Coordinates of C-alpha atoms and ligand atoms in Angstrom, one line a residue:
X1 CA 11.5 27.0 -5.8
X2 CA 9.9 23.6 -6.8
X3 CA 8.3 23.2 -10.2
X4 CA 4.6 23.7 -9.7
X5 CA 2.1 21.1 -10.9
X6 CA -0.4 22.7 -11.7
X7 CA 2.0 24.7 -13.9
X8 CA 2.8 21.4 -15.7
X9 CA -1.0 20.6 -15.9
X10 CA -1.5 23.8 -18.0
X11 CA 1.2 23.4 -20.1
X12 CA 0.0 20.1 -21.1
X13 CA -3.2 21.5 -22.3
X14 CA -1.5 24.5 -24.1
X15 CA 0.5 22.0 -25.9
X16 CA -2.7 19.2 -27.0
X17 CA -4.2 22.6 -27.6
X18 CA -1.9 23.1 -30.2
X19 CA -1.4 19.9 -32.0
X20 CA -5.3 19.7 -32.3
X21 CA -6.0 23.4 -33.7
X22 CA -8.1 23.7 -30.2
X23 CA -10.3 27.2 -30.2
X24 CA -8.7 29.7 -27.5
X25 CA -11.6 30.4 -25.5
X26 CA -11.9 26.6 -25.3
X27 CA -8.3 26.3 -24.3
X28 CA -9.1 28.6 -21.6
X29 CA -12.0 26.7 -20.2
X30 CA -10.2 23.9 -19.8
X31 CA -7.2 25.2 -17.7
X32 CA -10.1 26.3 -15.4
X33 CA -10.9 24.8 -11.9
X34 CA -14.4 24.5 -11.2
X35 CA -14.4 24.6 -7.6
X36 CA -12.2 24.8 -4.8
X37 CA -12.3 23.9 -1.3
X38 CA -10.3 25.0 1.0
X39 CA -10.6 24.0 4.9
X40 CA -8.7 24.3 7.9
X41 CA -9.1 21.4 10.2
X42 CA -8.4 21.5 14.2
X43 CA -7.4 18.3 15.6
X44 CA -7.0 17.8 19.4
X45 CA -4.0 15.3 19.9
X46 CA -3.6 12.7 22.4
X47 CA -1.4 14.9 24.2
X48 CA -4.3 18.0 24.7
X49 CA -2.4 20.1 22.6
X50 CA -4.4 22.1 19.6
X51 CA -2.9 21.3 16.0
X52 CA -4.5 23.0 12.7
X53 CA -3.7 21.1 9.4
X54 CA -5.1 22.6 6.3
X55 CA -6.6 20.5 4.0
X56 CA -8.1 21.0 0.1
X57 CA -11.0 18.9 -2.2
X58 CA -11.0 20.4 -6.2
X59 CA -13.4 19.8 -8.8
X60 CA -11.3 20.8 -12.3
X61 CA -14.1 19.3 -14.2
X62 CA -17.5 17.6 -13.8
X63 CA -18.9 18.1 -17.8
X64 CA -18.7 14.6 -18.0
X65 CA -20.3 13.6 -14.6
X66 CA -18.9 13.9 -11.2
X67 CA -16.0 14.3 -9.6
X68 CA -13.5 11.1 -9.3
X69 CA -10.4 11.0 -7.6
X70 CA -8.4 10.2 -4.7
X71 CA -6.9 11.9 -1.1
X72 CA -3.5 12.3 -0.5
X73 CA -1.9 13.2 2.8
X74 CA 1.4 14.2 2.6
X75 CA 3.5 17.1 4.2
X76 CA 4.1 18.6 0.5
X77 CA 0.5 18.7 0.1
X78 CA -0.4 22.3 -1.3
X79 CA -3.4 23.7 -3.4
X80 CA -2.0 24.0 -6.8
X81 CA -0.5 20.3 -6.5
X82 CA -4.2 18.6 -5.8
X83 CA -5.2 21.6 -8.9
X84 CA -2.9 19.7 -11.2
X85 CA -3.7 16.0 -9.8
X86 CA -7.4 16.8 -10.3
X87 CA -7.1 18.3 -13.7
X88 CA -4.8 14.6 -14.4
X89 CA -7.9 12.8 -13.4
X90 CA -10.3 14.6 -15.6
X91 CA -7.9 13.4 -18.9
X92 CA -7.3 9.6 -17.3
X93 CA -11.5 9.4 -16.9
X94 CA -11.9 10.4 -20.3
X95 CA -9.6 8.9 -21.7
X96 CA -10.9 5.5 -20.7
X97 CA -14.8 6.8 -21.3
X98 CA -15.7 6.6 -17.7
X99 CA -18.9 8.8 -17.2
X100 CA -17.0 10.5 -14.4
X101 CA -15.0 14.2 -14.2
X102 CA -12.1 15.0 -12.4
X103 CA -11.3 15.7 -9.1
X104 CA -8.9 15.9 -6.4
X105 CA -8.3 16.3 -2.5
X106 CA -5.5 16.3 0.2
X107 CA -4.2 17.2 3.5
X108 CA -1.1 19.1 4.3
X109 CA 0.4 16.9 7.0
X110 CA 2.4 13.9 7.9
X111 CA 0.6 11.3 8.7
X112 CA 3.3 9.0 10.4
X113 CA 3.8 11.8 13.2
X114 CA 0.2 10.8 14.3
X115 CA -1.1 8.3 16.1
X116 CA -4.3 6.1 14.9
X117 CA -6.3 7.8 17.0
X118 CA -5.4 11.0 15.6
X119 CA -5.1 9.9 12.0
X120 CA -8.6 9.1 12.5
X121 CA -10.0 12.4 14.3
X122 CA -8.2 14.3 11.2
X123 CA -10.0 12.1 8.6
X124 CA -13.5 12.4 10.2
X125 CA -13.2 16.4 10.7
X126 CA -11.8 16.7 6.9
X127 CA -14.7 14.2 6.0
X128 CA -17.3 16.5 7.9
X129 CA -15.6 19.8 6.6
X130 CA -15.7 18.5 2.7
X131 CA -19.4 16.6 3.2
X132 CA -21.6 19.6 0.9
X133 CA -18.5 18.7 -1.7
X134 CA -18.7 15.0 -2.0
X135 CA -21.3 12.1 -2.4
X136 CA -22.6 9.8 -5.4
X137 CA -23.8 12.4 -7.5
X138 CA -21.5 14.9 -6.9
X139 CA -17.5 13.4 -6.3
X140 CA -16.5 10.1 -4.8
X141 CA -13.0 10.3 -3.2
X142 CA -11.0 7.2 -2.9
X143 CA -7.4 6.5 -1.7
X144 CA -3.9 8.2 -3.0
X145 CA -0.8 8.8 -1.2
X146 CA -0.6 7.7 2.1
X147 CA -4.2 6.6 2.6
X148 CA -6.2 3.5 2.2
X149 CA -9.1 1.4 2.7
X150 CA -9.4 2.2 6.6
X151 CA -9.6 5.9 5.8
X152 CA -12.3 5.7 3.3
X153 CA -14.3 3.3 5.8
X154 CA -14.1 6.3 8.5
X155 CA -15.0 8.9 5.5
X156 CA -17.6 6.9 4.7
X157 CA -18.6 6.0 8.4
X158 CA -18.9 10.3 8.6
X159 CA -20.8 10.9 5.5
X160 CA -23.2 8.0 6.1
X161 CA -23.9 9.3 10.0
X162 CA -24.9 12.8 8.6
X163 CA -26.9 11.3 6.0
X164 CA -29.0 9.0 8.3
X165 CA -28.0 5.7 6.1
X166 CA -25.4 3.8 5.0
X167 CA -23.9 5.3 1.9
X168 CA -21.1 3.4 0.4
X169 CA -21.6 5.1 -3.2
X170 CA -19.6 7.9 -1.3
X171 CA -16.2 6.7 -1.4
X172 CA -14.2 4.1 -3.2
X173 CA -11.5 2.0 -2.5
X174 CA -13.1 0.7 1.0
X175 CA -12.9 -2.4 2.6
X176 CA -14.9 -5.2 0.9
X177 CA -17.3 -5.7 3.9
X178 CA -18.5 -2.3 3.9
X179 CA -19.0 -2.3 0.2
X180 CA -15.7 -2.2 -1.3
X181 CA -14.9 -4.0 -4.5
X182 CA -12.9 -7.0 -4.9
X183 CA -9.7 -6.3 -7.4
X184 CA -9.9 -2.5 -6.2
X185 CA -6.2 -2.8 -4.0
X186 CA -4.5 -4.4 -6.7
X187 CA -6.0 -2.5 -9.8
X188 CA -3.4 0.3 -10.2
X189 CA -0.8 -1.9 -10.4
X190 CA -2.6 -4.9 -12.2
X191 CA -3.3 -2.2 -14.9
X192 CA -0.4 -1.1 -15.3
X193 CA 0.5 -4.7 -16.0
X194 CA -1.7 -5.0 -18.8
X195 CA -0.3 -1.8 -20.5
X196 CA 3.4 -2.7 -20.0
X197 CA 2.5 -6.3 -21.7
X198 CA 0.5 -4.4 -24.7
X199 CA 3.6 -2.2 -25.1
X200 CA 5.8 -4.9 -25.0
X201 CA 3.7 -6.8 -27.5
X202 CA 4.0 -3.8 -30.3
X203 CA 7.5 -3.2 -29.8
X204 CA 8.5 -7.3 -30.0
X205 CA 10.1 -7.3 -26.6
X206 CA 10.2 -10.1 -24.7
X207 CA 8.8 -8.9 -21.3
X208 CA 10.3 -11.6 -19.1
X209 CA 13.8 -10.9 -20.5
X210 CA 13.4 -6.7 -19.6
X211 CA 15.4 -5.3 -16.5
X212 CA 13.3 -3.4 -14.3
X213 CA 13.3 -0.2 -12.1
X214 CA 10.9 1.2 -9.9
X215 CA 10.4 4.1 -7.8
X216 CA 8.1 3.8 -4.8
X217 CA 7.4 0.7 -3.4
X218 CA 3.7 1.4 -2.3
X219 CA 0.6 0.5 -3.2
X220 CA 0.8 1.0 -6.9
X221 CA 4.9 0.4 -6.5
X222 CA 4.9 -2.6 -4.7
X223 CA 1.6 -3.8 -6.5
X224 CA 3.4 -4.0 -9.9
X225 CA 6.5 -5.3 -8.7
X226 CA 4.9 -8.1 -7.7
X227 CA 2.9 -9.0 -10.5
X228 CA 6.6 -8.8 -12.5
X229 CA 8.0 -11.1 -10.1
X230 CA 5.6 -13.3 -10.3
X231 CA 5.6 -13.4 -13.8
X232 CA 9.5 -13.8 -13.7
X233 CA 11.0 -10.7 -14.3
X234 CA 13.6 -9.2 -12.7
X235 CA 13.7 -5.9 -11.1
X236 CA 17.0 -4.6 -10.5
X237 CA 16.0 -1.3 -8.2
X238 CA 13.1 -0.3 -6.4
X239 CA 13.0 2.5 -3.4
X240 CA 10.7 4.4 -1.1
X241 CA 10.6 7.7 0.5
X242 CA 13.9 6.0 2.6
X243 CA 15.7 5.3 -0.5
X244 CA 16.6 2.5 -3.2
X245 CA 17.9 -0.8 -3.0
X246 CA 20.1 -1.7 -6.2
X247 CA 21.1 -5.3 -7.1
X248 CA 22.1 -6.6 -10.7
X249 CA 21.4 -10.1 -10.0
X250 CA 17.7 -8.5 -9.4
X251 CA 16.1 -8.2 -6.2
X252 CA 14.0 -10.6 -3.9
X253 CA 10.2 -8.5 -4.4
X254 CA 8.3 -10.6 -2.2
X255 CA 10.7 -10.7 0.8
X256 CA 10.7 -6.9 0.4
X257 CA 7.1 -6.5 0.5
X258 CA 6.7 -8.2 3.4
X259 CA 9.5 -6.5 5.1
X260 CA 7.8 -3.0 4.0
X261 CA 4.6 -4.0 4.9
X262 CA 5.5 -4.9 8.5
X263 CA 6.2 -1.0 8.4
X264 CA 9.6 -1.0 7.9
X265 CA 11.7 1.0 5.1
X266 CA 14.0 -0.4 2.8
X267 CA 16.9 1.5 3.9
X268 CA 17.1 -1.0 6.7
X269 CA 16.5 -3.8 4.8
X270 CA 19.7 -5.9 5.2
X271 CA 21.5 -8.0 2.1
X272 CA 25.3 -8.1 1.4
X273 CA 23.9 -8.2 -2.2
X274 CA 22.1 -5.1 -2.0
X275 CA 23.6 -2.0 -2.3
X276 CA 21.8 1.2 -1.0
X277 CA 21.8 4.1 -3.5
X278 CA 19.4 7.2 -3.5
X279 CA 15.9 8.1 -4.9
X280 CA 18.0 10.1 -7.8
X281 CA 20.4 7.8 -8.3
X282 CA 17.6 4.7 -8.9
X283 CA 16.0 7.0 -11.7
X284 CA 18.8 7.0 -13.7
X285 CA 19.6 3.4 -13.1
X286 CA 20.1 1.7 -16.0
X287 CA 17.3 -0.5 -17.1
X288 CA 14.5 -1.6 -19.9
X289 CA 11.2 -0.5 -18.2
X290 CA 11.5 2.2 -15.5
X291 CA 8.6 2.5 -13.5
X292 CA 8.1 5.9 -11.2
X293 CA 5.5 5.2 -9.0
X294 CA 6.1 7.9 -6.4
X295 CA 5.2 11.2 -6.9
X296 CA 5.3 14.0 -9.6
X297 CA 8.0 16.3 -11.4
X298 CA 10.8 13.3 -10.4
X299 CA 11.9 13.4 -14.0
X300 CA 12.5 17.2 -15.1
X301 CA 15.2 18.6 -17.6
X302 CA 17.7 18.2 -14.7
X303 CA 18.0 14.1 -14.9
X304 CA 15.8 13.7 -18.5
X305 CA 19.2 13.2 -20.4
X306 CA 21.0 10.9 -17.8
X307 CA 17.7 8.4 -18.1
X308 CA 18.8 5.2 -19.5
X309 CA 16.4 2.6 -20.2
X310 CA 13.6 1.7 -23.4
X311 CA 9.8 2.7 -22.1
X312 CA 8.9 4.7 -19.0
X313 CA 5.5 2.9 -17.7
X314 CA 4.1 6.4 -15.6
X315 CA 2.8 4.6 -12.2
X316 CA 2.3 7.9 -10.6
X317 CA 0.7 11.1 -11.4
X318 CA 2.8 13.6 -13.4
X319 CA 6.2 12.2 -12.4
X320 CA 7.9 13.4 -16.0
X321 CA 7.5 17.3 -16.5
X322 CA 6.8 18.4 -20.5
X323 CA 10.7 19.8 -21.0
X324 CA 11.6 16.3 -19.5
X325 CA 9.0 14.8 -21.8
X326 CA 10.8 16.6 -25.2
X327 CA 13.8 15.6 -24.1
X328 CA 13.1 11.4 -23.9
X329 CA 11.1 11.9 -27.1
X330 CA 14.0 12.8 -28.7
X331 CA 16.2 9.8 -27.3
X332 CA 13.6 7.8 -28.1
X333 CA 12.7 6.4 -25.2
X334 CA 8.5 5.4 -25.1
X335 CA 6.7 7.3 -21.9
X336 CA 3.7 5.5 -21.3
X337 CA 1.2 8.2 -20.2
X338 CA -0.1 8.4 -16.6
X339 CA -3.4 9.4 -17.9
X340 CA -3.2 5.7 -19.5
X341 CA -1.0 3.6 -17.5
X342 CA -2.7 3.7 -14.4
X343 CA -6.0 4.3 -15.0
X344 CA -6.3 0.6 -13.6
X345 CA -7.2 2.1 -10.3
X346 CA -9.8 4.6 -11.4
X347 CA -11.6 2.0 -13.8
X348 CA -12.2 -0.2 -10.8
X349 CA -13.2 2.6 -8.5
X350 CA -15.4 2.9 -11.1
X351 CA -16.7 -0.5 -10.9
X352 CA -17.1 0.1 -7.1
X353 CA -19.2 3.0 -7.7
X354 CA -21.2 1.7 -10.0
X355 CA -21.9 -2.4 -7.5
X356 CA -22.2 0.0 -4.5
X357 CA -25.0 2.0 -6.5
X358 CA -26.8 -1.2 -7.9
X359 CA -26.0 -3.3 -4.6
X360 CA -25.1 -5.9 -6.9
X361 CA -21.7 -7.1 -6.8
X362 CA -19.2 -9.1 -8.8
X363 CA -16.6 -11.8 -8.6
X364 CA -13.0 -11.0 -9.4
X365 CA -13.2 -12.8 -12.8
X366 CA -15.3 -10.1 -14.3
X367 CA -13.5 -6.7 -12.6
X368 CA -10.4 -8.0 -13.8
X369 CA -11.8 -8.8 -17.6
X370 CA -13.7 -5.6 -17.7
X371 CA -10.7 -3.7 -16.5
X372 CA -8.3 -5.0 -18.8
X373 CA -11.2 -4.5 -21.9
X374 CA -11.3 -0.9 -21.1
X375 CA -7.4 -0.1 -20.4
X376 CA -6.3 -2.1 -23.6
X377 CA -9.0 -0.8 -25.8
X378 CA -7.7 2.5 -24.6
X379 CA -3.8 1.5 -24.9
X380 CA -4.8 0.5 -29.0
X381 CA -6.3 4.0 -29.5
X382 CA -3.4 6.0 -28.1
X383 CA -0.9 3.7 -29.7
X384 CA -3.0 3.8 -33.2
X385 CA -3.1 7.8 -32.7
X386 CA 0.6 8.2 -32.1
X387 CA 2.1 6.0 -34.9
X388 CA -0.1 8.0 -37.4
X389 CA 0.8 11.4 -36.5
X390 CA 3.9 10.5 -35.2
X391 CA 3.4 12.2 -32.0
X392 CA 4.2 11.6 -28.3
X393 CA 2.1 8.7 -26.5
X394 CA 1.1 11.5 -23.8
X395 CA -0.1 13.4 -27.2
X396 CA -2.0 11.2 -28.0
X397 CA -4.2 10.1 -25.2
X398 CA -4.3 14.0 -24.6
X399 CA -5.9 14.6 -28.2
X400 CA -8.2 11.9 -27.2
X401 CA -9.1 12.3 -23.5
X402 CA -9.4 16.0 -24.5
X403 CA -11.7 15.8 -27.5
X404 CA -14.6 13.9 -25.5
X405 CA -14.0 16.9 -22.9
X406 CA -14.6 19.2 -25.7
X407 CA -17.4 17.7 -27.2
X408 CA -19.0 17.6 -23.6
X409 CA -18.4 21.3 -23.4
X410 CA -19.5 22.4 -26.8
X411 CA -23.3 19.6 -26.3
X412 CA -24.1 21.2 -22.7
X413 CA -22.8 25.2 -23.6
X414 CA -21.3 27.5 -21.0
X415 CA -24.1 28.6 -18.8
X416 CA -25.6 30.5 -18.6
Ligands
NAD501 P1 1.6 5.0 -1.4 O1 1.5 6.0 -0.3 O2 0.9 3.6 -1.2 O3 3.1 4.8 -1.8 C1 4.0 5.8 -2.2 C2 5.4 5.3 -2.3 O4 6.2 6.4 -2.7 C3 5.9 4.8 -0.9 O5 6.8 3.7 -1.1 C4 6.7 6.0 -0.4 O6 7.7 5.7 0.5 C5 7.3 6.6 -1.7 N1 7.6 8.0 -1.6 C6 6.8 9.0 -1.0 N2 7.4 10.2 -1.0 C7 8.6 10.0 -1.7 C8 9.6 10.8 -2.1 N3 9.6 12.1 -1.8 N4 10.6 10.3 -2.9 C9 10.7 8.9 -3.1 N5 9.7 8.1 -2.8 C10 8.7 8.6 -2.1 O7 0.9 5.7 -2.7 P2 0.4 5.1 -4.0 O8 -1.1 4.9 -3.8 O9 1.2 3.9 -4.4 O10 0.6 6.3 -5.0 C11 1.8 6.5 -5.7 C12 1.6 7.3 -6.9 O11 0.6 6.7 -7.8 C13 1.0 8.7 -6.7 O12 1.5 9.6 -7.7 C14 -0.5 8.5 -6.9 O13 -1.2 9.7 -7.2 C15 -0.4 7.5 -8.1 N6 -1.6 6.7 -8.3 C16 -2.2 6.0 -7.3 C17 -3.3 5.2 -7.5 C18 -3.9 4.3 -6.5 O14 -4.8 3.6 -6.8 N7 -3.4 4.2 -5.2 C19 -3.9 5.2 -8.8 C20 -3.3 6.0 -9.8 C21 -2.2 6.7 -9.5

């Protein structure tokens, strides 16, 4: 059996738990899920034929204000993976001070086996089926694996139609001519950007001169590798769910994002300087900054000691499980939290949220100087924290991200 997330989730609390003399009953509280949704959700497809997929939306914590976080459809969806990646969220909107809680949703199917007409029917009946769940006040989805901006229009398009007015505060991540933000499709990645340069700043690296691997070449993936590119570094590795391209030399980023984002995988992307090798293989690659950008529990206690490279920058949610995480402590390799390193996409969902609200909105100058206020002044606190106690950076923005959640708690009381 796989590890479970939400397992991972817990532990992670347990352990901040510890290192910050955290009361029991309090430590308890925060391992709990607020609310749950589960829904099953009948699509008719194009051929007449009756499928079921089951789909989830979580709440782990809205003390701080409501729900934020994004919709994944994947066949390895299951309940107590969108637990763990909801529980995630309520840490990363903490830790940055965003007035928002954590939350989480997904569906249990794969979504390149449909067609658009079906993809569509699925996210219109999960939209209606999750609509006394969501909203402005309550949790505003936005995009994770496998969706993106057209999804949230139809989500919003459903919600809106049941409300009797347009109601773009509902989602984030949508197109920009329904209400969607400039900077939003980028932001993950252009985050993570920031952070990798503050890091490299501390540590007197030259980030130009690092070798670079990354795992998953989507939006967050492909977003980063191209603002590396660009900026003239090479990346010697990147793969998808097909596999991993691998060349020394370093690889050509934008012809590969455009070959991907014809549709195509990277498996069949043809070089004679490109060598193919597989998604476990490119983790262990070695490299300066390695960049998983996939999914979670790719680093475990299985590959943690075969890892070879300076700083892990975590693109995606929970890709290094806590065993894994003791282990590259003690080589000394830097993990650059999740929680931290790509907040970028939450803290301009965020900024959607709060334009879509105000029906004001701004130009890309400002979203990109507010994000990269917030994410750095966020980066100095964690990196501050960590040198003094000489603790993990995960630690760290844990003690931090947690200790605002706390403080929430202990102001509002436990009702009743
Ligand atoms: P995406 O669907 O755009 O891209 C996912 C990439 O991972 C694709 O290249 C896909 O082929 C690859 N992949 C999928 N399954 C794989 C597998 N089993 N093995 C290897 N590769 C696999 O998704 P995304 O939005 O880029 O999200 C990637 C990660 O980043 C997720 O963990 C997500 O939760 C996290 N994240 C996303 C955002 C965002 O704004 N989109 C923000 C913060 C964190």
């Amino acid at each position: 059996m796989g590890i479970n997330p939400f397992d991972v989730a817990k532990k992670q609390i347990d352990i901040v738990a510890e290192e910050m003399g955290l009361d029991a009953n309090l430590t308890k509280y925060l391992k709990r899920i607020e609310r749950s949704l589960i829904v099953s959700i009948p699509i008719v497809m194009d051929d007449g034929d009756l499928e079921i997929f089951e789909g989830y939306r979580i709440h782990h914590s809205t003390v701080r204000g409501p729900g934020k976080g994004g919709i994944r459809y994947s066949p390895e969806v299951t309940l107590d993976e969108v637990k763990a990646l909801a529980t995630w969220m309520t840490w990363k909107c903490s830790l940055l001070n965003l007035p928002l809680g954590g939350a989480k949703g997904g569906v249990c199917v794969d979504p390149r086996q449909l067609s658009k007409k079906e993809l569509e029917r699925l996210t219109r009946r999960y939209t209606s089926e999750i609509i006394n769940f969501i909203g402005p006040d309550i949790d505003i989805p936005a995009p994770d694996v496998n969706t993106n901006a057209q999804i949230m229009s139809w989500m919003m398009d459903v919600y809106s139609m049941q409300k009797g007015r347009s109601v773009p505060g509902v989602v984030t991540g949508k197109p920009v001519e329904i209400g969607g933000s400039v900077g939003r499709e980028p932001a993950t990645g252009m985050g993570l950007y920031y952070v990798i340069e503050a890091m490299c700043e501390k540590l007197n690296f030259d980030l130009k001169s690092q070798t670079i691997v990354i795992q998953g070449f989507g939006n967050v993936g492909g977003t980063i590798a191209e603002f590396l590119y660009k900026e003239g570094c090479k990346t010697i590795a990147v793969s998808d769910i097909s596999g991993a391209l691998y060349s020394p030399e370093g690889l050509d980023i934008e012809k590969l994002l455009e070959w991907t984002k014809k549709g195509n995988y990277l498996k069949d992307y043809k070089d004679k300087n490109y060598s193919l090798i597989t998604n476990e293989e490119i983790l262990t690659t070695k490299c300066d900054i390695l960049i998983p950008a996939a999914l979670e529990n790719q680093i475990t206690q299985k590959n943690a000691n075969n890892i070879r490279c300076k700083i892990i920058l975590e693109g995606a949610n929970g890709p290094v499980t806590t065993e894994a995480d003791n282990i590259l402590f003690s080589k000394g390799i830097y993990v650059i939290p999740d929680i931290l390193a790509n907040g970028g996409g939450v803290c301009v969902s965020y900024f959607e949220y709060v334009q879509d609200i105000r029906a004001y909105f701004w130009e890309l100058d400002r979203i990109n100087k507010e994000l990269k206020k917030i994410l750095l002044k966020a980066f100095e606190e964690v990196y501050a924290l960590s040198k003094e106690r000489k603790i993990k950076l995960r630690t760290a923005a844990y003690i931090i991200a947690v200790s605002r959640i706390a403080k929430a708690i202990e102001l509002r009381g436990i009702f009743p």
